[in-house]
């Protein structure tokens, strides 16, 4: 009876006999558990955030300064923006590895159009449309042809980067108007927020509302937990996934525009390899790679931890190899800890049942 | 307004300082500069990445120079050769109130906003190995760009009797230095009508990628007579491949820019006859002295000024030329072959 609750309405009118068969005893237990676990992981994340800040303050005198906060936002903002749509995609049990290539394509196209005399606003508009098209292309291959998202987006990872290379070749485009490139050196007026981080925060609020306070958000949870059940209860699974991929393309192109202005340069290799950082943020934020579990708050905290640690270690002049090891370990912890908690929970539940049986 | 004011001030300071240094030079000869260097300064070296063996040697050369002066060297960069990976290091230099930054740019312009911020914070900027296009910095040129491009072609021409198809195995398609050399190689090739450049491929300074593009090159052009790889990663990967495919050596000659330590095996067993490089340790050493001298205020980095770089002697700052601002040239590249390759330990 618990299992039908996330599926919202309409579960009575659909062919129910199929869904409960696959999951009757297991699912209710896991849902109860996963809710508790999720709470726990967020508490752990909060601990990580505080730990990062304390570590930064203790190890370097310049950590908690306005300038460093701006630098932090500058370095992580565009990456964080790409993590939001990916969060929703992973929630529905899919993946998008083409995010950084979409960013690179957006940067190249923006540079190409600008170099060919387009007004900057027009160029930005077309770049966003193309980003949307990139996301739609991923989404159509995955939802309409039913192809696995991992394979499709590894393919478009190479494809979009390749198109970027064709557009710009080995050239780089510079000379963007300084009123735009100032986002790379100056924060939003009267704050220490970089523009990219400011946009991320706004977007995060919108995404949090959609994911946690709307029927569509609940539908995403349901799709991730059990796709067939969600489908049979009337959720438009393919439509939702298609929209999520389109949104991913859109936000990645916005990240690409920010990236280009921030570095005052357009190049085909903009943001190369960043998809792994984005995935790391999403998973460390507590979003289950199997779908169905995750919060925007968790992802926001993961952004703080991963960006904050990078910032502190750079200020301390720790070798970048060590920084990678730290990030790698964090990711492992984020996978191991909830799983261990789940295991312990299951053992406890089992012993409780046997105790009850013995009584 | 503000900008113009500060520019005026800068020009005035420059004038005063250059007059002062002129007087100093006149009264005390050029060698005076080094003894007046301030010690205790912190100087950031920001290589393309922290693992590139060539830059590791250059950074060590810089450390030798800074130790001699009494300054502190901090080496900071990322593991990927991108501008985005270098920017946190520039930010760290600003936070640490460094007095100078010595940087090998992964991108000619993407670092400029951050470097401008560093300059605004009073940090002197020196670039080496791969230049940036930002204003008001001193470029330490490993060798005249034209000299490297032309000497590579001349070296290969002498080995293949100026005849046959040749190809270039470069680093990243966007690398400033590689592209500048390749441009001069193409100019120099006009002297050799029987030599034809059939392809330029990019190994991204990654051994695996370099090997893949090399294999593609060899299958596309089975009669290739020469390969120039103006990057240490490219030439060592190619040499290793040729070492295990000796049949290719009957018609194929490899040359380029390489490290003696990596290449001596292949030179001694005949896989590679000759290759070139400047001494990266001296390059870092010169950059270290230039940075320390700028940080001391002894020079401002304008053309015509001179300074002494320890054991390397006196250097004069050259005026800005096409594409580069004021620069200092380390010297002509050294050709390494069987006769001298064992004498160098970098």
XYZ file of C-alpha atoms in Angstrom:
705
model
C 0.000 0.000 0.000
C 2.900 2.317 0.601
C 4.284 1.749 -2.874
C 1.380 3.403 -4.674
C 1.795 6.685 -2.836
C 4.576 8.270 -4.956
C 2.761 7.312 -8.130
C 0.081 9.900 -7.372
C -3.385 9.358 -8.739
C -4.724 6.929 -11.267
C -3.084 3.790 -9.963
C -6.481 2.142 -9.451
C -7.512 2.544 -13.050
C -4.391 0.999 -14.589
C -3.589 -2.685 -14.968
C -2.476 -3.078 -11.398
C -1.967 -6.807 -11.485
C 1.416 -6.397 -13.211
C 3.113 -3.877 -11.025
C 2.635 -5.298 -7.534
C 3.762 -8.764 -8.640
C 7.331 -7.640 -9.184
C 7.733 -5.759 -5.980
C 5.265 -6.496 -3.259
C 7.348 -7.145 -0.153
C 10.652 -5.522 -1.046
C 9.679 -2.080 -2.203
C 7.739 -0.771 0.778
C 10.626 -1.680 3.035
C 13.185 -0.002 0.832
C 11.195 3.134 0.503
C 10.937 3.537 4.211
C 14.624 2.891 4.498
C 15.645 5.159 1.667
C 13.789 8.067 3.216
C 15.687 7.627 6.423
C 18.945 7.188 4.559
C 18.400 10.279 2.500
C 17.996 12.284 5.642
C 21.176 10.781 6.922
C 23.189 11.503 3.775
C 22.134 15.104 3.843
C 23.206 15.392 7.442
C 26.515 13.856 6.407
C 26.773 16.358 3.552
C 26.099 19.243 5.917
C 28.950 17.881 8.010
C 31.140 17.814 4.901
C 30.259 21.438 4.095
C 31.099 22.601 7.622
C 34.211 20.431 7.626
C 35.374 21.959 4.338
C 34.874 25.507 5.616
C 36.635 24.781 8.923
C 39.460 23.017 7.095
C 39.827 25.974 4.736
C 39.881 28.504 7.582
C 42.355 26.445 9.580
C 44.758 25.780 6.750
C 44.865 29.083 4.885
C 44.311 32.678 5.960
C 42.677 33.632 2.666
C 39.908 31.050 2.561
C 37.002 32.990 4.045
C 37.544 36.216 2.124
C 35.187 37.888 -0.334
C 37.713 37.560 -3.145
C 38.097 33.865 -2.560
C 34.334 33.407 -2.457
C 34.135 35.137 -5.818
C 36.928 32.926 -7.186
C 35.131 29.869 -5.820
C 31.950 30.868 -7.650
C 33.883 31.641 -10.816
C 35.551 28.218 -10.871
C 32.539 26.099 -9.979
C 29.520 28.137 -11.189
C 29.262 26.945 -14.791
C 29.933 23.351 -13.747
C 27.280 23.592 -11.049
C 24.695 24.850 -13.549
C 25.188 21.699 -15.627
C 24.703 19.549 -12.519
C 21.065 20.668 -12.057
C 19.480 19.129 -15.160
C 21.734 16.100 -14.756
C 20.311 15.633 -11.258
C 16.825 15.244 -12.685
C 18.060 12.961 -15.461
C 19.826 10.693 -12.970
C 16.691 10.801 -10.792
C 14.805 9.150 -13.647
C 17.471 6.457 -13.910
C 19.242 7.846 -16.970
C 22.556 9.660 -17.560
C 23.858 12.465 -19.769
C 27.610 12.420 -20.425
C 27.445 14.916 -23.290
C 27.080 17.959 -20.991
C 30.659 19.251 -21.267
C 30.735 18.678 -25.017
C 27.496 20.661 -25.350
C 29.226 23.438 -23.386
C 32.193 23.245 -25.775
C 29.920 23.325 -28.825
C 28.066 26.343 -27.413
C 31.363 28.153 -26.776
C 32.675 27.415 -30.265
C 29.463 28.448 -31.963
C 29.277 31.671 -29.971
C 32.842 32.504 -31.007
C 32.233 31.565 -34.622
C 29.093 33.695 -34.915
C 30.710 36.622 -33.129
C 33.762 36.440 -35.394
C 31.428 36.457 -38.386
C 29.860 39.719 -37.370
C 26.736 38.552 -35.563
C 25.446 40.881 -32.842
C 26.288 39.285 -29.517
C 22.681 38.970 -28.356
C 21.630 37.276 -31.597
C 24.584 34.896 -31.362
C 23.659 34.026 -27.769
C 20.059 33.338 -28.792
C 21.094 30.988 -31.589
C 23.589 29.225 -29.298
C 20.795 28.557 -26.803
C 18.556 27.195 -29.571
C 21.359 24.913 -30.744
C 21.953 23.770 -27.149
C 18.274 22.935 -26.872
C 18.528 21.000 -30.144
C 21.533 19.035 -28.831
C 19.533 18.044 -25.759
C 16.475 17.157 -27.864
C 18.614 14.994 -30.128
C 19.882 13.026 -27.091
C 16.346 12.805 -25.748
C 14.809 11.624 -29.019
C 17.403 8.877 -29.478
C 16.835 7.699 -25.911
C 13.054 7.967 -25.635
C 11.806 7.388 -29.190
C 14.357 4.816 -30.328
C 14.677 3.334 -26.847
C 18.474 3.391 -26.903
C 20.481 3.248 -23.652
C 21.331 6.748 -22.477
C 24.891 5.781 -21.507
C 25.709 4.724 -25.075
C 23.837 7.597 -26.711
C 25.458 10.318 -24.639
C 28.959 8.831 -24.911
C 28.324 9.016 -28.638
C 27.177 12.629 -28.538
C 30.036 13.461 -26.138
C 32.359 12.751 -29.057
C 29.946 14.069 -31.693
C 29.314 17.512 -30.173
C 33.012 18.008 -29.386
C 33.793 16.992 -32.955
C 31.350 19.539 -34.361
C 32.938 22.181 -32.120
C 36.337 21.281 -33.579
C 34.947 21.549 -37.113
C 33.426 24.967 -36.359
C 36.542 26.571 -34.872
C 39.409 24.221 -35.716
C 42.563 25.182 -33.884
C 41.568 28.854 -33.761
C 40.394 30.670 -30.736
C 38.098 33.674 -30.897
C 38.682 36.619 -28.563
C 37.726 40.269 -28.447
C 34.252 39.854 -26.973
C 32.794 43.129 -25.666
C 34.205 43.905 -22.242
C 30.712 44.533 -20.889
C 30.230 40.748 -21.211
C 33.706 39.489 -20.340
C 33.610 41.461 -17.117
C 31.767 38.492 -15.589
C 35.172 36.806 -15.466
C 36.693 39.470 -13.240
C 33.887 41.207 -11.388
C 31.113 39.851 -9.188
C 27.443 40.805 -9.413
C 27.371 44.433 -8.183
C 27.169 44.848 -4.377
C 27.930 41.159 -3.799
C 30.831 38.735 -3.948
C 28.777 36.333 -6.096
C 30.089 35.443 -9.533
C 27.425 35.679 -12.222
C 27.580 31.973 -12.919
C 27.085 31.117 -9.244
C 24.244 33.635 -8.992
C 22.492 32.039 -11.972
C 23.119 28.611 -10.441
C 21.445 29.634 -7.176
C 18.378 30.991 -9.009
C 18.137 27.865 -11.132
C 18.631 25.619 -8.095
C 15.607 27.223 -6.410
C 13.480 26.623 -9.508
C 14.717 23.038 -9.827
C 14.145 22.340 -6.140
C 10.533 23.535 -6.401
C 9.925 21.445 -9.518
C 11.513 18.309 -8.095
C 10.155 18.460 -4.556
C 6.878 20.344 -4.729
C 5.143 19.514 -7.990
C 3.406 16.422 -9.436
C 6.027 16.359 -12.201
C 8.750 16.126 -9.587
C 6.941 13.251 -7.874
C 6.561 11.612 -11.262
C 10.342 11.784 -11.712
C 10.849 9.976 -8.416
C 8.360 7.356 -9.548
C 10.059 6.859 -12.910
C 13.387 6.366 -11.195
C 11.992 3.909 -8.665
C 10.153 1.780 -11.144
C 9.696 2.885 -14.682
C 7.045 0.355 -15.751
C 4.917 0.997 -12.715
C 5.137 4.722 -13.354
C 4.161 4.188 -16.967
C 1.179 2.021 -16.123
C -0.009 4.522 -13.589
C -0.356 7.098 -16.326
C 2.903 9.016 -16.089
C 4.188 10.187 -19.476
C 7.621 8.709 -18.950
C 9.028 9.396 -22.417
C 7.685 12.944 -22.536
C 9.217 13.790 -19.164
C 12.591 12.328 -20.106
C 12.606 14.145 -23.432
C 11.945 17.457 -21.691
C 14.722 16.753 -19.163
C 17.272 16.126 -21.912
C 16.164 19.249 -23.762
C 16.579 21.236 -20.524
C 20.034 19.743 -20.067
C 21.079 20.916 -23.526
C 19.618 24.337 -22.809
C 21.411 24.831 -19.490
C 24.683 23.453 -20.853
C 24.566 26.021 -23.647
C 23.964 28.772 -21.070
C 26.933 27.397 -19.117
C 28.893 27.503 -22.381
C 28.043 31.176 -22.899
C 29.090 32.000 -19.329
C 32.276 29.956 -19.760
C 33.169 31.825 -22.953
C 32.707 35.278 -21.432
C 34.387 34.268 -18.193
C 37.572 33.298 -20.030
C 37.069 35.955 -22.743
C 37.875 33.210 -25.243
C 35.994 30.754 -27.403
C 37.742 27.461 -28.123
C 36.653 24.018 -29.239
C 38.109 22.400 -26.124
C 36.221 24.581 -23.627
C 35.330 22.523 -20.571
C 36.848 19.329 -21.918
C 36.524 16.466 -19.422
C 34.154 18.371 -17.127
C 31.389 15.773 -17.495
C 33.138 13.706 -14.836
C 33.158 16.611 -12.374
C 29.468 17.193 -13.051
C 28.634 13.510 -12.495
C 30.770 13.537 -9.336
C 28.793 16.488 -7.951
C 25.466 14.805 -8.688
C 26.442 11.476 -7.129
C 28.195 13.047 -4.157
C 25.040 15.104 -3.684
C 23.290 11.852 -2.838
C 21.434 11.256 -6.091
C 21.186 7.511 -6.622
C 22.743 6.391 -9.897
C 19.891 3.850 -10.106
C 17.326 6.660 -9.992
C 14.470 7.511 -7.700
C 16.449 9.127 -4.914
C 18.063 12.525 -4.566
C 17.562 16.140 -3.591
C 18.579 19.492 -5.047
C 19.726 20.591 -1.586
C 22.138 17.673 -1.571
C 23.521 18.670 -4.954
C 23.937 22.294 -3.838
C 25.889 21.118 -0.802
C 28.001 18.854 -3.018
C 28.858 21.909 -5.126
C 29.998 23.704 -1.950
C 32.121 20.762 -0.806
C 33.784 19.964 -4.122
C 34.349 23.612 -5.064
C 35.412 24.498 -1.520
C 37.937 21.693 -1.209
C 39.431 22.558 -4.584
C 39.691 26.179 -3.504
C 41.311 25.356 -0.149
C 43.782 22.870 -1.605
C 44.800 25.314 -4.344
C 45.381 28.072 -1.786
C 47.480 25.607 0.222
C 49.334 24.756 -2.987
C 48.559 21.055 -2.708
C 49.482 19.206 -5.904
C 46.521 18.754 -8.265
C 47.075 14.995 -8.302
C 46.300 14.977 -4.587
C 43.197 17.090 -5.250
C 42.005 14.435 -7.673
C 42.596 11.740 -5.071
C 40.533 13.699 -2.544
C 37.660 14.120 -5.026
C 37.859 10.436 -5.928
C 37.720 9.408 -2.282
C 34.723 11.694 -1.657
C 32.871 10.033 -4.507
C 33.671 6.578 -3.113
C 32.491 7.641 0.334
C 29.243 8.920 -1.150
C 28.629 5.507 -2.688
C 29.880 3.340 0.165
C 28.318 5.141 3.138
C 24.643 5.029 2.078
C 25.078 1.447 0.907
C 26.593 0.441 4.224
C 23.754 2.215 6.017
C 21.280 0.354 3.855
C 22.968 -2.948 4.612
C 22.900 -2.320 8.351
C 19.283 -1.212 8.085
C 18.356 -4.393 6.265
C 20.077 -6.617 8.845
C 18.272 -4.752 11.605
C 14.934 -5.102 9.827
C 15.527 -8.813 9.314
C 16.404 -9.423 12.939
C 13.357 -7.419 13.974
C 11.174 -9.643 11.804
C 12.713 -12.822 13.166
C 12.309 -11.496 16.690
C 8.675 -10.818 15.980
C 8.312 -14.269 14.488
C 9.822 -15.797 17.591
C 7.470 -14.036 19.913
C 39.636 58.795 -17.207
C 40.850 56.622 -14.433
C 42.592 54.344 -16.884
C 44.266 57.218 -18.636
C 45.400 58.614 -15.312
C 46.944 55.357 -14.259
C 48.544 54.984 -17.665
C 50.053 58.417 -17.347
C 51.325 57.540 -13.915
C 52.731 54.313 -15.300
C 54.437 56.150 -18.141
C 55.881 58.657 -15.686
C 57.140 55.913 -13.394
C 58.568 54.069 -16.359
C 60.369 57.188 -17.487
C 61.752 57.878 -14.023
C 62.781 54.276 -13.508
C 64.366 53.940 -16.918
C 66.301 57.162 -16.415
C 67.351 55.896 -13.008
C 68.386 52.528 -14.397
C 70.208 54.235 -17.232
C 72.174 56.181 -14.676
C 72.740 52.977 -12.742
C 73.944 51.177 -15.858
C 76.156 54.095 -16.793
C 77.780 54.356 -13.398
C 77.886 50.769 -12.375
C 77.808 48.614 -15.547
C 75.076 46.029 -16.219
C 76.145 43.507 -13.595
C 74.951 45.716 -10.770
C 71.333 44.643 -11.162
C 71.696 41.168 -9.702
C 73.357 42.236 -6.464
C 70.532 44.664 -5.757
C 67.730 42.102 -6.019
C 65.369 42.061 -3.072
C 65.262 38.727 -1.311
C 62.350 37.118 0.506
C 59.868 37.611 -2.322
C 57.377 34.882 -3.221
C 57.290 33.993 -6.907
C 54.667 31.689 -8.418
C 55.665 29.400 -11.267
C 52.543 28.248 -13.136
C 53.533 25.596 -15.709
C 51.120 24.172 -18.306
C 50.572 21.275 -15.936
C 52.510 19.901 -12.997
C 53.615 16.651 -14.649
C 55.060 17.713 -17.999
C 58.706 16.533 -17.668
C 59.986 19.483 -19.658
C 58.302 22.041 -17.427
C 59.343 20.191 -14.294
C 62.959 20.797 -15.373
C 62.258 24.439 -16.206
C 60.635 24.946 -12.800
C 63.655 23.372 -11.142
C 65.893 25.779 -13.068
C 63.749 28.630 -11.752
C 64.125 27.301 -8.228
C 67.922 27.304 -8.572
C 67.810 30.955 -9.608
C 65.404 31.984 -6.850
C 67.390 30.097 -4.198
C 70.492 31.991 -5.260
C 68.618 35.270 -4.874
C 66.920 34.292 -1.633
C 63.366 34.306 -2.972
C 60.742 31.631 -2.463
C 59.351 29.607 -5.374
C 55.838 28.140 -5.381
C 54.939 25.823 -8.274
C 51.211 25.560 -8.858
C 49.071 24.321 -11.748
C 46.529 21.691 -12.749
C 46.908 18.247 -14.297
C 45.108 19.114 -17.529
C 46.622 21.483 -20.093
C 43.769 23.997 -20.039
C 43.517 27.655 -19.114
C 40.668 26.834 -16.742
C 43.018 24.598 -14.770
C 45.619 27.383 -14.426
C 43.272 30.125 -13.251
C 42.903 28.797 -9.680
C 46.702 29.003 -9.418
C 46.657 32.662 -10.486
C 43.946 33.306 -7.899
C 46.099 31.560 -5.291
C 49.084 33.748 -6.226
C 46.952 36.854 -5.708
C 45.683 35.537 -2.374
C 49.238 34.743 -1.266
C 50.347 38.292 -2.225
C 53.059 36.951 -4.513
C 55.362 39.526 -6.085
C 55.639 37.856 -9.489
C 54.039 35.122 -11.590
C 56.008 33.109 -14.141
C 53.482 31.377 -16.396
C 53.477 29.031 -19.393
C 50.121 29.803 -20.967
C 47.777 27.020 -22.020
C 45.858 29.620 -23.983
C 47.026 32.934 -25.401
C 44.080 35.015 -24.199
C 41.869 33.099 -21.773
C 44.279 33.809 -18.906
C 44.309 37.558 -19.502
C 41.346 38.565 -17.300
C 42.912 36.725 -14.340
C 46.423 37.986 -15.079
C 45.070 41.535 -15.316
C 43.636 41.076 -11.835
C 47.023 39.894 -10.631
C 48.679 42.956 -12.153
C 46.134 45.200 -10.504
C 47.236 43.594 -7.228
C 50.821 44.647 -7.979
C 52.084 41.285 -9.241
C 54.657 41.309 -12.067
C 53.949 38.912 -14.935
C 56.563 36.903 -16.803
C 55.589 34.324 -19.414
C 57.801 31.533 -20.669
C 57.593 28.502 -22.961
C 54.181 29.486 -24.353
C 53.337 33.177 -24.465
C 50.105 34.959 -23.600
C 48.734 37.959 -25.487
C 47.966 40.111 -22.441
C 49.584 43.565 -22.224
C 52.416 44.551 -19.867
C 54.328 41.363 -19.367
C 57.788 40.102 -20.220
C 58.103 37.000 -22.416
C 61.112 34.733 -21.936
C 61.542 33.230 -25.387
C 63.240 29.820 -25.362
C 64.587 30.562 -28.800
C 63.562 32.742 -31.613
C 60.329 31.234 -32.977
C 61.521 31.554 -36.529
C 64.866 29.949 -35.658
C 63.176 26.863 -34.271
C 60.795 26.434 -37.184
C 63.453 26.903 -39.823
C 66.170 24.885 -38.078
C 63.825 21.900 -37.707
C 63.177 21.866 -41.440
C 66.869 22.377 -42.234
C 67.850 19.536 -39.907
C 65.352 17.151 -41.509
C 66.294 18.281 -45.026
C 69.945 17.479 -44.395
C 68.968 13.969 -43.268
C 66.575 13.065 -46.092
C 68.474 14.733 -48.942
C 65.736 17.372 -49.217
C 63.379 14.899 -50.862
C 60.081 13.214 -50.017
C 56.805 13.482 -48.157
C 57.025 14.835 -44.632
C 54.538 15.225 -41.791
C 54.324 17.044 -38.459
C 53.278 15.373 -35.201
C 52.309 18.307 -32.985
C 50.826 18.691 -29.483
C 47.393 20.316 -29.091
C 45.785 21.960 -32.103
C 45.528 25.148 -30.047
C 49.083 25.280 -28.627
C 50.473 28.748 -29.307
C 54.140 27.782 -29.565
C 53.572 24.712 -31.745
C 51.463 26.632 -34.229
C 53.991 29.465 -34.447
C 56.831 27.027 -35.213
C 54.736 25.160 -37.751
C 54.013 28.451 -39.489
C 57.755 29.101 -39.920
C 58.351 25.479 -40.938
C 55.939 26.013 -43.807
C 57.780 29.189 -44.826
C 61.156 27.442 -44.695
C 59.807 24.483 -46.720
C 59.551 26.746 -49.758
C 63.341 26.459 -49.965
C 63.031 22.706 -50.544
C 60.749 22.152 -53.547
C 61.162 18.361 -53.436
C 59.967 18.132 -49.829
C 56.196 18.112 -49.424
C 54.315 18.552 -46.153
C 51.434 16.077 -46.500
C 49.842 16.255 -43.072
C 49.934 17.804 -39.599
C 48.476 15.621 -36.845
C 47.847 16.399 -33.180
C 48.765 14.039 -30.344
C 47.672 16.457 -27.572
C 50.931 15.797 -25.689
C 49.455 12.483 -24.640
C 51.482 9.336 -25.460
C 48.390 7.234 -26.288
C 46.862 9.864 -28.576
C 50.239 10.581 -30.176
C 50.691 6.881 -30.932
C 47.215 6.581 -32.468
C 47.639 9.578 -34.758
C 51.154 8.396 -35.669
C 49.819 5.004 -36.738
C 47.105 6.707 -38.758
C 49.744 8.872 -40.394
C 51.945 5.901 -41.302
C 49.079 3.957 -42.836
C 47.816 6.959 -44.784
C 51.292 7.791 -46.127
C 53.308 4.564 -46.423
C 56.110 6.370 -48.265
C 56.601 9.063 -45.660
C 60.233 10.190 -45.622
C 60.275 12.382 -42.537
C 58.380 13.272 -39.388
C 58.998 16.396 -37.335
C 57.580 16.288 -33.846
C 58.177 19.642 -32.157
C 57.053 18.306 -28.771
C 58.901 16.118 -26.275
C 55.927 13.790 -25.787
C 55.375 13.359 -29.534
C 58.989 12.683 -30.470
C 59.593 10.174 -27.667
C 56.401 8.283 -28.491
C 57.293 8.200 -32.168
C 60.882 7.133 -31.398
C 59.632 4.282 -29.246
C 57.324 3.130 -32.033
C 60.074 3.281 -34.659
C 62.393 1.444 -32.293
C 60.049 -1.550 -32.400
C 59.309 -1.155 -36.122
C 62.842 -0.809 -37.446
C 61.807 -1.660 -41.030
C 60.253 1.797 -41.249
C 63.647 3.401 -40.673
C 64.726 2.420 -44.196
C 62.698 5.267 -45.603
C 61.574 7.261 -42.568
C 63.536 9.796 -40.496
C 62.306 11.242 -37.225
C 63.413 14.535 -35.749
C 61.983 17.335 -33.675
C 62.252 18.774 -30.195
C 63.105 16.249 -27.503
C 64.672 15.805 -24.090
C 68.163 14.255 -24.155
C 67.274 12.064 -21.158
C 64.285 10.571 -22.982
C 65.941 10.389 -26.393
C 69.485 9.191 -25.673
C 68.485 5.520 -25.966
C 67.093 6.087 -29.458
C 70.010 8.248 -30.568
C 72.552 5.693 -29.382
C 70.784 2.781 -31.133
C 70.359 4.754 -34.345
C 66.568 5.137 -34.362
C 66.923 8.930 -34.265
C 69.969 10.653 -35.735
C 69.521 14.139 -34.358
C 67.028 16.341 -32.579
C 66.982 19.800 -31.091
C 66.124 21.633 -27.929
C 67.150 24.581 -25.870
C 68.127 23.916 -22.284
C 64.839 24.047 -20.310
C 66.696 24.324 -17.033
C 68.361 27.520 -18.261
C 65.005 28.753 -19.536
C 63.470 28.432 -16.065
C 66.603 29.927 -14.544
C 66.401 32.962 -16.825
C 62.655 33.330 -16.129
C 63.363 33.169 -12.393
C 65.943 35.945 -12.631
C 63.692 38.046 -14.843
C 60.807 37.687 -12.358
C 62.980 38.498 -9.364
C 64.489 41.502 -11.113
C 61.032 42.802 -12.039
C 59.798 42.179 -8.503
C 62.715 44.173 -7.109
C 61.760 47.101 -9.299
C 65.236 47.179 -10.835
C 63.661 46.903 -14.280
C 60.092 47.476 -15.447
C 60.128 45.100 -18.395
C 60.302 47.755 -21.105
C 62.327 47.236 -24.270
C 65.964 48.285 -24.107
C 66.464 47.622 -20.404
C 69.009 44.989 -19.421
C 69.511 42.742 -16.430
C 71.913 40.066 -15.309
C 70.699 36.487 -14.966
C 73.306 34.936 -12.662
C 75.479 32.383 -14.445
C 73.851 33.105 -17.819
C 75.138 36.662 -17.950
C 73.467 39.828 -19.163
C 70.269 39.956 -21.202
C 68.669 42.841 -23.019
C 64.917 43.213 -23.402
C 63.922 43.227 -27.058
C 61.192 45.511 -28.364
C 57.723 44.194 -29.144
C 57.466 42.457 -32.511
C 54.618 40.857 -34.468
C 52.449 39.098 -31.917
C 54.832 39.337 -28.945
C 55.358 42.092 -26.442
C 58.766 42.881 -24.941
C 60.818 39.697 -24.776
C 64.157 38.159 -23.902
C 65.621 35.360 -26.059
C 67.476 32.576 -24.263
C 69.628 31.666 -27.270
C 69.712 29.398 -30.345
C 68.547 25.769 -29.945
C 71.139 23.040 -29.361
C 71.322 20.079 -31.766
C 71.745 16.762 -29.974
C 73.273 13.696 -31.668
C 75.458 10.706 -30.789
C 78.407 12.948 -30.072
C 76.846 15.049 -27.306
C 73.586 13.522 -26.112
C 75.157 11.913 -23.038
C 76.534 15.221 -21.810
C 73.110 16.534 -20.860
C 71.178 15.295 -17.874
C 67.758 16.901 -18.375
